[in-house]
Amino acid sequence: MSIPKNPDIRVRFAPSPTGYLHVGGLRTALFNYLFAQKNNGSFILRIEDTDRKRYIPGAQEDLLKTIKEVGLDYDEGPIIGGEYGPYIQSERSDLYRKYAQELIDKGAAYYCFCTEERLEKLRNEAKENNTAVMYDGKCRNLSLEEVQEKLARNIPHVIRLKIPKEGSTVFYDVVRERVEVDNALVDDQVIIKSDGFPTYHLANVVDDHLMKISHVIRGEEWLISVPKHIFMYESLGWKVPKFVHLPLLLNPDKTKLSKRQGDVTVEDYLAKGYLPEALINFIALLGWHSSDDREFYTLEELVKAFSLKRISKSGAVFDVEKLNWMNGWYLRNLGLEYIAEKAKPYFEKAGLDISDHKKYLRVVDNARNRAVTITEMIAHSEMFYKNLTFSDEDKDIISKENTKKLFSFLIERLSSQENWSENEIKGLINETIGAVGVKGKELYFPLRLALFGEVHGPDIPTLIDILGTKEAIARLKSVLNA
RNA sequence: GGCCCCAUCGUCUAACGGUCAGGACUCAGGAUUUUCAUUCCUGCAAUAGGGGUUCGAUUCCCCUUGGGGUCACCA
């Protein structure tokens, strides 16, 4: 159980509690998890709650719950703690202030007293000129006296990075290899906001260093801010971690995966009855692929097969169709008892009395062969529990003279013994064809309608097996007497 | 628009510089089945364009085009 972890491999997933877990976030978490597991490293969970405006109470708990539900157990993080805690950024504020001060002392950062209005004006000007929006450096060279004086007068301020104007920053991303950015194009990023909280950039760098993170595995949207981060690492005299920027998850129209174009949170999918196994498997294949044609993996198998080297560079469209296919496959191929257990809350919520476990298992077994999600399984199961209702069209079929003869015959024969095996039912059907003189559609459609409420569906032996002889007879009688 | 990243079937992707460019999803057709579903089989479908380098480019280089990301006191 307690093989010592490799201290050279430490990765983290650092969501911010601003809502439910995004599927893109799940993919990032998964790749971090896989890389850590594969190399006997540590997978750390850190909550980045430095944005007080977007903070949503309860979101952190939801995040933790979802991560647990999909099985991505972390080695250090909230609740379980760890050697490098606390793992919630709002509890680490003094640390960020301390290092921001150190950056100022080293000439790598400065106080900025510019007002929101002035910044807004700058932004508008930049937009008009069609250039990148950048701080113009007004406060870059304030004298110590000026700074002291403004501070003394309690003028609102932020702390900005003092990015060098010359040269360029070159770094190597594990996925993208060499990336070079001209320093003159790197903005003097705010690292401490006027409310005293750090921005992502500072908090991230400080925590990654303090928590001894070896590989920063995150979405590609962060690639462009790496020079800012490197500037901080180097100014503070810290070792720069390896960067692994994952290709983005895309909407069908190829833009960054977002709401509006469908479900984006893991909770959405779980609520609809997608299985964690399918979700994990599907999402692992978005931006990563083994060298062979294999598509089905358990989490453990993913750990074995995973490699950063096989992460692709281009964005991947999140194709629900393929997820559907995969979820259906898991529904059909995982253990029946397991699926039944998973489906229980959904069935109960739908108001179905599933207390007869043997019947429930048969119902589930039937439904899982016909559904893509657990929610869909309900639609294939309700008729085994609820009273059937018939349309006029249905009634026409049921009330035909031949059909009545058919039902009468079957009621009588069925009543002759308690339990019928599926084979015996098959025999009975053949017997019926001879005795009543109906066959094919004439036989099966009305029969299925009476037992199941629909002309299409499971075959008759299965239907009777699920319902039980008694209920089958009752249903036949009910339509016969209607 | 500046900068950065990316580019194989509609989608996810495979292919030491030498393959009939492979697999999967979707779709179409067929087989099995009383029907539906499952399952199985078959088929449709791609190297963005142009230049190089090379005996030979999906693969290496350049340009073009296209797409995306980023440009916050959000992460």
mmCIF file of N, CA and C (backbone and C1' of nucleotides) in Angstrom, chain A residues 16 48 50-51 54 130 132-133 158 176 190 193-194 200 220 222 224 254 256 285 287 289 295 314 316-317 322 325 332 369-370 444 448 456-457 459-460, chain B residues 1-15 22-27 33-39 67-75:
data_model
loop_
_atom_site.group_PDB
_atom_site.id
_atom_site.type_symbol
_atom_site.label_atom_id
_atom_site.label_comp_id
_atom_site.label_asym_id
_atom_site.label_seq_id
_atom_site.Cartn_x
_atom_site.Cartn_y
_atom_site.Cartn_z
ATOM 1 N N SER A 16 -10.986 26.109 -10.018
ATOM 2 C CA SER A 16 -11.482 27.188 -9.178
ATOM 3 C C SER A 16 -12.972 26.951 -8.945
ATOM 4 N N GLU A 48 -8.305 26.813 -6.311
ATOM 5 C CA GLU A 48 -7.853 28.164 -6.620
ATOM 6 C C GLU A 48 -9.021 29.137 -6.507
ATOM 7 N N THR A 50 -9.179 32.412 -5.616
ATOM 8 C CA THR A 50 -8.707 33.775 -5.375
ATOM 9 C C THR A 50 -9.620 34.837 -5.987
ATOM 10 N N ASP A 51 -10.594 34.380 -6.762
ATOM 11 C CA ASP A 51 -11.520 35.347 -7.346
ATOM 12 C C ASP A 51 -12.785 35.411 -6.500
ATOM 13 N N ARG A 54 -16.316 35.740 -8.419
ATOM 14 C CA ARG A 54 -16.919 34.592 -9.086
ATOM 15 C C ARG A 54 -17.098 33.380 -8.164
ATOM 16 N N ASN A 130 -6.418 48.560 -33.029
ATOM 17 C CA ASN A 130 -6.265 47.152 -33.376
ATOM 18 C C ASN A 130 -4.933 46.555 -32.945
ATOM 19 N N ALA A 132 -2.672 44.837 -29.470
ATOM 20 C CA ALA A 132 -2.900 44.104 -28.241
ATOM 21 C C ALA A 132 -3.071 45.085 -27.092
ATOM 22 N N VAL A 133 -3.966 44.760 -26.172
ATOM 23 C CA VAL A 133 -4.195 45.616 -25.021
ATOM 24 C C VAL A 133 -3.079 45.400 -24.009
ATOM 25 N N VAL A 158 -2.563 48.083 -7.159
ATOM 26 C CA VAL A 158 -2.304 46.674 -7.476
ATOM 27 C C VAL A 158 -0.792 46.512 -7.566
ATOM 28 N N ARG A 176 4.323 20.802 -27.186
ATOM 29 C CA ARG A 176 4.543 21.709 -28.315
ATOM 30 C C ARG A 176 5.995 21.999 -28.643
ATOM 31 N N VAL A 190 -0.984 42.062 -13.685
ATOM 32 C CA VAL A 190 -1.304 42.297 -12.273
ATOM 33 C C VAL A 190 -1.139 40.976 -11.525
ATOM 34 N N LYS A 193 -4.242 41.915 -6.679
ATOM 35 C CA LYS A 193 -5.361 42.792 -7.007
ATOM 36 C C LYS A 193 -5.550 43.836 -5.907
ATOM 37 N N SER A 194 -6.381 44.831 -6.176
ATOM 38 C CA SER A 194 -6.576 45.888 -5.182
ATOM 39 C C SER A 194 -7.288 45.376 -3.930
ATOM 40 N N TYR A 200 -4.336 34.589 -10.571
ATOM 41 C CA TYR A 200 -3.938 33.213 -10.882
ATOM 42 C C TYR A 200 -2.435 33.081 -11.033
ATOM 43 N N GLU A 220 -4.412 24.307 -23.016
ATOM 44 C CA GLU A 220 -3.601 25.136 -23.905
ATOM 45 C C GLU A 220 -3.869 26.625 -23.749
ATOM 46 N N TRP A 222 -3.453 28.323 -21.464
ATOM 47 C CA TRP A 222 -2.429 28.924 -20.597
ATOM 48 C C TRP A 222 -1.085 29.075 -21.280
ATOM 49 N N ILE A 224 0.131 30.814 -23.613
ATOM 50 C CA ILE A 224 0.636 32.146 -23.908
ATOM 51 C C ILE A 224 1.081 32.894 -22.653
ATOM 52 N N LYS A 254 -15.860 23.845 -33.480
ATOM 53 C CA LYS A 254 -14.407 23.979 -33.297
ATOM 54 C C LYS A 254 -13.972 25.108 -32.350
ATOM 55 N N LYS A 256 -13.669 26.780 -28.527
ATOM 56 C CA LYS A 256 -13.389 26.202 -27.218
ATOM 57 C C LYS A 256 -14.680 25.722 -26.573
ATOM 58 N N LEU A 285 -9.504 9.569 -24.599
ATOM 59 C CA LEU A 285 -9.177 9.458 -26.024
ATOM 60 C C LEU A 285 -9.279 10.788 -26.764
ATOM 61 N N GLY A 287 -7.386 13.748 -27.350
ATOM 62 C CA GLY A 287 -6.072 14.369 -27.183
ATOM 63 C C GLY A 287 -4.991 13.390 -26.777
ATOM 64 N N HIS A 289 -3.864 9.042 -27.475
ATOM 65 C CA HIS A 289 -4.179 7.784 -28.137
ATOM 66 C C HIS A 289 -2.973 6.883 -28.049
ATOM 67 N N GLU A 295 -9.565 0.872 -27.966
ATOM 68 C CA GLU A 295 -10.434 1.971 -27.574
ATOM 69 C C GLU A 295 -11.038 1.818 -26.186
ATOM 70 N N SER A 314 -3.333 19.059 -31.640
ATOM 71 C CA SER A 314 -4.489 19.825 -32.096
ATOM 72 C C SER A 314 -5.730 19.570 -31.248
ATOM 73 N N ALA A 316 -9.545 18.833 -29.906
ATOM 74 C CA ALA A 316 -10.404 17.692 -30.181
ATOM 75 C C ALA A 316 -11.859 18.041 -29.930
ATOM 76 N N VAL A 317 -12.685 17.792 -30.947
ATOM 77 C CA VAL A 317 -14.117 18.052 -30.800
ATOM 78 C C VAL A 317 -14.747 17.000 -29.880
ATOM 79 N N LYS A 322 -20.211 9.736 -30.189
ATOM 80 C CA LYS A 322 -19.277 8.664 -29.859
ATOM 81 C C LYS A 322 -19.351 8.329 -28.368
ATOM 82 N N TRP A 325 -22.268 6.029 -27.955
ATOM 83 C CA TRP A 325 -21.932 4.663 -28.347
ATOM 84 C C TRP A 325 -21.130 3.976 -27.233
ATOM 85 N N ARG A 332 -23.965 -2.245 -21.491
ATOM 86 C CA ARG A 332 -24.205 -3.634 -21.867
ATOM 87 C C ARG A 332 -23.136 -4.595 -21.368
ATOM 88 N N ASN A 369 -29.806 -3.110 -22.940
ATOM 89 C CA ASN A 369 -29.482 -3.490 -24.312
ATOM 90 C C ASN A 369 -30.096 -2.539 -25.325
ATOM 91 N N ARG A 370 -30.941 -1.639 -24.815
ATOM 92 C CA ARG A 370 -31.694 -0.771 -25.717
ATOM 93 C C ARG A 370 -31.439 0.698 -25.486
ATOM 94 N N TYR A 444 -47.873 -11.404 -33.021
ATOM 95 C CA TYR A 444 -46.929 -10.745 -32.121
ATOM 96 C C TYR A 444 -47.283 -9.315 -31.756
ATOM 97 N N ARG A 448 -47.754 -8.247 -27.980
ATOM 98 C CA ARG A 448 -46.766 -7.365 -27.366
ATOM 99 C C ARG A 448 -47.450 -6.096 -26.845
ATOM 100 N N HIS A 456 -43.510 -2.671 -30.915
ATOM 101 C CA HIS A 456 -42.098 -3.046 -31.029
ATOM 102 C C HIS A 456 -41.509 -3.219 -29.638
ATOM 103 N N GLY A 457 -40.563 -4.121 -29.531
ATOM 104 C CA GLY A 457 -39.911 -4.293 -28.238
ATOM 105 C C GLY A 457 -39.368 -5.693 -28.069
ATOM 106 N N ASP A 459 -38.860 -9.713 -27.263
ATOM 107 C CA ASP A 459 -39.678 -10.818 -27.739
ATOM 108 C C ASP A 459 -40.573 -11.329 -26.605
ATOM 109 N N ILE A 460 -41.582 -12.081 -26.997
ATOM 110 C CA ILE A 460 -42.630 -12.471 -26.045
ATOM 111 C C ILE A 460 -42.105 -13.287 -24.842
ATOM 112 P P G B 1 -7.341 40.097 -39.312
ATOM 113 O "O5'" G B 1 -6.735 41.267 -38.369
ATOM 114 C "C5'" G B 1 -6.205 42.458 -38.931
ATOM 115 C "C4'" G B 1 -5.519 43.225 -37.841
ATOM 116 C "C3'" G B 1 -4.425 42.457 -37.117
ATOM 117 O "O3'" G B 1 -3.187 42.602 -37.775
ATOM 118 C "C1'" G B 1 -5.895 43.381 -35.512
ATOM 119 P P G B 2 -2.100 41.426 -37.775
ATOM 120 O "O5'" G B 2 -1.433 41.624 -36.339
ATOM 121 C "C5'" G B 2 -0.493 42.693 -36.132
ATOM 122 C "C4'" G B 2 0.042 42.608 -34.731
ATOM 123 C "C3'" G B 2 0.624 41.256 -34.352
ATOM 124 O "O3'" G B 2 1.979 41.155 -34.761
ATOM 125 C "C1'" G B 2 -0.869 41.947 -32.664
ATOM 126 P P C B 3 2.519 39.753 -35.324
ATOM 127 O "O5'" C B 3 2.596 38.869 -33.996
ATOM 128 C "C5'" C B 3 3.513 39.204 -32.963
ATOM 129 C "C4'" C B 3 3.184 38.423 -31.712
ATOM 130 C "C3'" C B 3 3.131 36.915 -31.890
ATOM 131 O "O3'" C B 3 4.423 36.337 -31.817
ATOM 132 C "C1'" C B 3 1.215 37.624 -30.704
ATOM 133 P P C B 4 4.729 35.002 -32.628
ATOM 134 O "O5'" C B 4 3.963 33.904 -31.764
ATOM 135 C "C5'" C B 4 4.401 33.592 -30.453
ATOM 136 C "C4'" C B 4 3.428 32.629 -29.816
ATOM 137 C "C3'" C B 4 3.152 31.359 -30.610
ATOM 138 O "O3'" C B 4 4.163 30.389 -30.428
ATOM 139 C "C1'" C B 4 1.111 32.276 -29.878
ATOM 140 P P C B 5 4.390 29.317 -31.594
ATOM 141 O "O5'" C B 5 3.128 28.359 -31.443
ATOM 142 C "C5'" C B 5 2.922 27.611 -30.249
ATOM 143 C "C4'" C B 5 1.589 26.914 -30.306
ATOM 144 C "C3'" C B 5 1.372 26.017 -31.517
ATOM 145 O "O3'" C B 5 1.990 24.759 -31.361
ATOM 146 C "C1'" C B 5 -0.541 27.348 -31.183
ATOM 147 P P C B 6 2.423 23.946 -32.660
ATOM 148 O "O5'" C B 6 1.031 23.519 -33.315
ATOM 149 C "C5'" C B 6 0.177 22.600 -32.654
ATOM 150 C "C4'" C B 6 -1.157 22.530 -33.362
ATOM 151 C "C3'" C B 6 -1.117 22.015 -34.790
ATOM 152 O "O3'" C B 6 -1.099 20.603 -34.808
ATOM 153 C "C1'" C B 6 -2.497 23.939 -34.674
ATOM 154 P P A B 7 -0.580 19.852 -36.155
ATOM 155 O "O5'" A B 7 -1.792 20.050 -37.183
ATOM 156 C "C5'" A B 7 -3.111 19.575 -36.800
ATOM 157 C "C4'" A B 7 -4.048 19.723 -37.993
ATOM 158 C "C3'" A B 7 -3.530 18.982 -39.233
ATOM 159 O "O3'" A B 7 -4.398 18.044 -39.830
ATOM 160 C "C1'" A B 7 -3.743 21.346 -39.657
ATOM 161 P P U B 8 -5.688 17.466 -39.341
ATOM 162 O "O5'" U B 8 -5.809 16.272 -40.392
ATOM 163 C "C5'" U B 8 -5.341 16.494 -41.727
ATOM 164 C "C4'" U B 8 -5.488 15.215 -42.485
ATOM 165 C "C3'" U B 8 -6.792 14.490 -42.230
ATOM 166 O "O3'" U B 8 -7.816 15.021 -43.045
ATOM 167 C "C1'" U B 8 -5.010 12.970 -42.054
ATOM 168 P P C B 9 -9.197 15.339 -42.413
ATOM 169 O "O5'" C B 9 -9.922 13.935 -42.509
ATOM 170 C "C5'" C B 9 -11.332 13.846 -42.282
ATOM 171 C "C4'" C B 9 -11.930 13.030 -43.407
ATOM 172 C "C3'" C B 9 -13.430 12.755 -43.216
ATOM 173 O "O3'" C B 9 -14.163 13.205 -44.357
ATOM 174 C "C1'" C B 9 -12.218 10.746 -43.653
ATOM 175 P P G B 10 -14.376 14.812 -44.596
ATOM 176 O "O5'" G B 10 -15.405 15.165 -43.432
ATOM 177 C "C5'" G B 10 -15.872 16.493 -43.298
ATOM 178 C "C4'" G B 10 -16.744 16.576 -42.075
ATOM 179 C "C3'" G B 10 -16.047 16.145 -40.791
ATOM 180 O "O3'" G B 10 -15.409 17.235 -40.171
ATOM 181 C "C1'" G B 10 -18.090 14.965 -41.024
ATOM 182 P P U B 11 -14.079 17.038 -39.355
ATOM 183 O "O5'" U B 11 -14.601 16.206 -38.110
ATOM 184 C "C5'" U B 11 -15.365 16.844 -37.085
ATOM 185 C "C4'" U B 11 -15.558 15.883 -35.943
ATOM 186 C "C3'" U B 11 -14.278 15.236 -35.447
ATOM 187 O "O3'" U B 11 -13.576 16.071 -34.536
ATOM 188 C "C1'" U B 11 -15.887 13.562 -35.796
ATOM 189 P P C B 12 -12.002 15.933 -34.418
ATOM 190 O "O5'" C B 12 -11.840 14.582 -33.580
ATOM 191 C "C5'" C B 12 -12.353 14.506 -32.252
ATOM 192 C "C4'" C B 12 -11.993 13.157 -31.675
ATOM 193 C "C3'" C B 12 -10.530 12.777 -31.829
ATOM 194 O "O3'" C B 12 -9.733 13.375 -30.826
ATOM 195 C "C1'" C B 12 -11.893 10.960 -32.485
ATOM 196 P P U B 13 -8.215 13.691 -31.151
ATOM 197 O "O5'" U B 13 -7.646 12.232 -31.409
ATOM 198 C "C5'" U B 13 -6.608 11.996 -32.331
ATOM 199 C "C4'" U B 13 -6.608 10.528 -32.651
ATOM 200 C "C3'" U B 13 -5.426 10.059 -33.480
ATOM 201 O "O3'" U B 13 -4.305 9.817 -32.635
ATOM 202 C "C1'" U B 13 -7.426 9.177 -34.368
ATOM 203 P P A B 14 -2.852 9.902 -33.255
ATOM 204 O "O5'" A B 14 -2.758 8.554 -34.114
ATOM 205 C "C5'" A B 14 -2.787 7.302 -33.443
ATOM 206 C "C4'" A B 14 -2.501 6.168 -34.389
ATOM 207 C "C3'" A B 14 -1.280 6.308 -35.292
ATOM 208 O "O3'" A B 14 -0.086 6.043 -34.585
ATOM 209 C "C1'" A B 14 -3.090 5.380 -36.502
ATOM 210 P P A B 15 1.237 6.768 -34.997
ATOM 211 O "O5'" A B 15 1.538 6.200 -36.460
ATOM 212 C "C5'" A B 15 2.014 4.860 -36.624
ATOM 213 C "C4'" A B 15 2.048 4.540 -38.097
ATOM 214 C "C3'" A B 15 2.977 5.419 -38.934
ATOM 215 O "O3'" A B 15 4.295 4.904 -38.952
ATOM 216 C "C1'" A B 15 0.847 5.304 -39.968
ATOM 217 P P G B 22 -6.576 2.439 -45.738
ATOM 218 O "O5'" G B 22 -6.910 1.498 -44.506
ATOM 219 C "C5'" G B 22 -6.103 0.356 -44.236
ATOM 220 C "C4'" G B 22 -5.899 0.210 -42.750
ATOM 221 C "C3'" G B 22 -7.141 0.465 -41.903
ATOM 222 O "O3'" G B 22 -8.018 -0.640 -41.863
ATOM 223 C "C1'" G B 22 -5.352 1.660 -40.996
ATOM 224 P P G B 23 -9.578 -0.387 -41.710
ATOM 225 O "O5'" G B 23 -9.712 -0.084 -40.165
ATOM 226 C "C5'" G B 23 -9.295 -1.055 -39.203
ATOM 227 C "C4'" G B 23 -9.374 -0.480 -37.819
ATOM 228 C "C3'" G B 23 -10.729 0.083 -37.419
ATOM 229 O "O3'" G B 23 -11.622 -0.923 -37.007
ATOM 230 C "C1'" G B 23 -9.049 1.618 -36.820
ATOM 231 P P A B 24 -13.193 -0.690 -37.211
ATOM 232 O "O5'" A B 24 -13.523 0.446 -36.152
ATOM 233 C "C5'" A B 24 -13.420 0.177 -34.750
ATOM 234 C "C4'" A B 24 -13.759 1.421 -33.974
ATOM 235 C "C3'" A B 24 -15.076 2.080 -34.360
ATOM 236 O "O3'" A B 24 -16.186 1.447 -33.751
ATOM 237 C "C1'" A B 24 -13.396 3.718 -34.227
ATOM 238 P P C B 25 -17.628 1.558 -34.435
ATOM 239 O "O5'" C B 25 -18.045 3.069 -34.148
ATOM 240 C "C5'" C B 25 -18.281 3.513 -32.815
ATOM 241 C "C4'" C B 25 -18.650 4.977 -32.815
ATOM 242 C "C3'" C B 25 -19.824 5.342 -33.722
ATOM 243 O "O3'" C B 25 -21.065 5.100 -33.083
ATOM 244 C "C1'" C B 25 -18.059 6.854 -34.087
ATOM 245 P P U B 26 -22.307 4.592 -33.968
ATOM 246 O "O5'" U B 26 -22.563 5.818 -34.960
ATOM 247 C "C5'" U B 26 -23.072 7.050 -34.455
ATOM 248 C "C4'" U B 26 -23.110 8.072 -35.570
ATOM 249 C "C3'" U B 26 -23.909 7.662 -36.800
ATOM 250 O "O3'" U B 26 -25.295 7.893 -36.605
ATOM 251 C "C1'" U B 26 -21.841 8.589 -37.464
ATOM 252 P P C B 27 -26.349 6.826 -37.170
ATOM 253 O "O5'" C B 27 -26.232 7.013 -38.748
ATOM 254 C "C5'" C B 27 -26.513 8.272 -39.349
ATOM 255 C "C4'" C B 27 -26.119 8.241 -40.807
ATOM 256 C "C3'" C B 27 -26.618 7.030 -41.582
ATOM 257 O "O3'" C B 27 -27.963 7.198 -42.004
ATOM 258 C "C1'" C B 27 -24.336 7.366 -42.053
ATOM 259 P P U B 33 -33.123 -16.000 -38.385
ATOM 260 O "O5'" U B 33 -33.807 -15.021 -37.343
ATOM 261 C "C5'" U B 33 -33.671 -15.246 -35.931
ATOM 262 C "C4'" U B 33 -34.329 -14.120 -35.184
ATOM 263 C "C3'" U B 33 -35.751 -13.797 -35.625
ATOM 264 O "O3'" U B 33 -36.690 -14.651 -34.999
ATOM 265 C "C1'" U B 33 -34.486 -11.792 -35.416
ATOM 266 P P U B 34 -37.936 -15.225 -35.910
ATOM 267 O "O5'" U B 34 -38.770 -13.946 -36.313
ATOM 268 C "C5'" U B 34 -39.699 -14.012 -37.397
ATOM 269 C "C4'" U B 34 -40.735 -12.955 -37.236
ATOM 270 C "C3'" U B 34 -40.202 -11.577 -36.874
ATOM 271 O "O3'" U B 34 -39.746 -10.885 -38.015
ATOM 272 C "C1'" U B 34 -42.037 -12.099 -35.472
ATOM 273 P P U B 35 -38.493 -9.926 -37.889
ATOM 274 O "O5'" U B 35 -39.099 -8.666 -37.130
ATOM 275 C "C5'" U B 35 -40.131 -7.882 -37.745
ATOM 276 C "C4'" U B 35 -40.541 -6.784 -36.804
ATOM 277 C "C3'" U B 35 -39.403 -5.944 -36.258
ATOM 278 O "O3'" U B 35 -39.046 -4.924 -37.175
ATOM 279 C "C1'" U B 35 -40.871 -6.539 -34.495
ATOM 280 P P C B 36 -37.531 -4.473 -37.287
ATOM 281 O "O5'" C B 36 -37.260 -3.712 -35.914
ATOM 282 C "C5'" C B 36 -37.948 -2.495 -35.621
ATOM 283 C "C4'" C B 36 -37.697 -2.117 -34.187
ATOM 284 C "C3'" C B 36 -36.239 -2.098 -33.755
ATOM 285 O "O3'" C B 36 -35.577 -0.910 -34.159
ATOM 286 C "C1'" C B 36 -37.534 -3.183 -32.107
ATOM 287 P P A B 37 -34.020 -0.980 -34.585
ATOM 288 O "O5'" A B 37 -33.319 -1.426 -33.227
ATOM 289 C "C5'" A B 37 -33.206 -0.500 -32.142
ATOM 290 C "C4'" A B 37 -32.684 -1.201 -30.921
ATOM 291 C "C3'" A B 37 -31.323 -1.865 -31.048
ATOM 292 O "O3'" A B 37 -30.253 -0.940 -30.925
ATOM 293 C "C1'" A B 37 -32.808 -3.342 -29.982
ATOM 294 P P U B 38 -28.870 -1.234 -31.719
ATOM 295 O "O5'" U B 38 -28.338 -2.556 -31.012
ATOM 296 C "C5'" U B 38 -27.901 -2.515 -29.659
ATOM 297 C "C4'" U B 38 -27.611 -3.918 -29.172
ATOM 298 C "C3'" U B 38 -26.456 -4.627 -29.873
ATOM 299 O "O3'" U B 38 -25.212 -4.229 -29.326
ATOM 300 C "C1'" U B 38 -28.299 -6.097 -29.714
ATOM 301 P P U B 39 -23.983 -3.964 -30.304
ATOM 302 O "O5'" U B 39 -23.724 -5.405 -30.919
ATOM 303 C "C5'" U B 39 -23.311 -6.487 -30.080
ATOM 304 C "C4'" U B 39 -23.259 -7.759 -30.879
ATOM 305 C "C3'" U B 39 -22.501 -7.657 -32.193
ATOM 306 O "O3'" U B 39 -21.101 -7.801 -32.008
ATOM 307 C "C1'" U B 39 -24.586 -8.718 -32.570
ATOM 308 P P G B 67 -11.336 30.551 -41.033
ATOM 309 O "O5'" G B 67 -11.026 29.592 -39.814
ATOM 310 C "C5'" G B 67 -11.773 28.393 -39.640
ATOM 311 C "C4'" G B 67 -11.172 27.557 -38.550
ATOM 312 C "C3'" G B 67 -10.994 28.247 -37.201
ATOM 313 O "O3'" G B 67 -12.208 28.311 -36.476
ATOM 314 C "C1'" G B 67 -9.038 27.047 -37.715
ATOM 315 P P G B 68 -12.419 29.561 -35.477
ATOM 316 O "O5'" G B 68 -11.499 29.153 -34.249
ATOM 317 C "C5'" G B 68 -11.754 27.948 -33.538
ATOM 318 C "C4'" G B 68 -10.584 27.633 -32.639
ATOM 319 C "C3'" G B 68 -10.230 28.685 -31.612
ATOM 320 O "O3'" G B 68 -11.077 28.596 -30.475
ATOM 321 C "C1'" G B 68 -8.260 27.937 -32.655
ATOM 322 P P G B 69 -11.310 29.903 -29.572
ATOM 323 O "O5'" G B 69 -9.909 30.011 -28.818
ATOM 324 C "C5'" G B 69 -9.498 29.009 -27.899
ATOM 325 C "C4'" G B 69 -8.112 29.316 -27.422
ATOM 326 C "C3'" G B 69 -7.942 30.669 -26.748
ATOM 327 O "O3'" G B 69 -8.294 30.593 -25.379
ATOM 328 C "C1'" G B 69 -6.228 30.370 -28.322
ATOM 329 P P U B 70 -8.891 31.900 -24.651
ATOM 330 O "O5'" U B 70 -7.644 32.881 -24.642
ATOM 331 C "C5'" U B 70 -6.498 32.603 -23.852
ATOM 332 C "C4'" U B 70 -5.443 33.640 -24.122
ATOM 333 C "C3'" U B 70 -5.918 35.075 -23.938
ATOM 334 O "O3'" U B 70 -5.817 35.471 -22.578
ATOM 335 C "C1'" U B 70 -4.778 34.871 -25.998
ATOM 336 P P C B 71 -6.748 36.644 -22.036
ATOM 337 O "O5'" C B 71 -6.134 37.932 -22.745
ATOM 338 C "C5'" C B 71 -4.932 38.520 -22.253
ATOM 339 C "C4'" C B 71 -4.523 39.612 -23.198
ATOM 340 C "C3'" C B 71 -5.516 40.746 -23.362
ATOM 341 O "O3'" C B 71 -5.428 41.672 -22.302
ATOM 342 C "C1'" C B 71 -4.684 40.103 -25.469
ATOM 343 P P A B 72 -6.676 42.316 -21.702
ATOM 344 O "O5'" A B 72 -5.952 42.591 -20.316
ATOM 345 C "C5'" A B 72 -6.075 41.708 -19.266
ATOM 346 C "C4'" A B 72 -6.832 42.379 -18.143
ATOM 347 C "C3'" A B 72 -6.452 41.683 -16.842
ATOM 348 O "O3'" A B 72 -5.979 42.529 -15.823
ATOM 349 C "C1'" A B 72 -8.814 41.406 -17.387
ATOM 350 P P C B 73 -6.378 43.899 -15.575
ATOM 351 O "O5'" C B 73 -6.750 43.444 -14.096
ATOM 352 C "C5'" C B 73 -5.860 42.626 -13.355
ATOM 353 C "C4'" C B 73 -6.607 42.270 -12.116
ATOM 354 C "C3'" C B 73 -8.103 42.160 -12.427
ATOM 355 O "O3'" C B 73 -8.588 40.855 -12.171
ATOM 356 C "C1'" C B 73 -7.642 43.832 -10.709
ATOM 357 P P C B 74 -9.272 40.179 -11.059
ATOM 358 O "O5'" C B 74 -10.428 39.258 -11.636
ATOM 359 C "C5'" C B 74 -10.326 38.743 -12.941
ATOM 360 C "C4'" C B 74 -10.866 37.353 -12.870
ATOM 361 C "C3'" C B 74 -9.801 36.288 -12.700
ATOM 362 O "O3'" C B 74 -9.405 36.173 -11.361
ATOM 363 C "C1'" C B 74 -11.388 35.655 -14.351
ATOM 364 P P A B 75 -8.191 35.255 -10.940
ATOM 365 O "O5'" A B 75 -8.972 33.868 -11.013
ATOM 366 C "C5'" A B 75 -8.321 32.655 -10.696
ATOM 367 C "C4'" A B 75 -8.969 31.548 -11.505
ATOM 368 C "C3'" A B 75 -7.949 30.553 -12.030
ATOM 369 O "O3'" A B 75 -7.728 29.542 -11.071
ATOM 370 C "C1'" A B 75 -9.263 31.316 -13.837
#
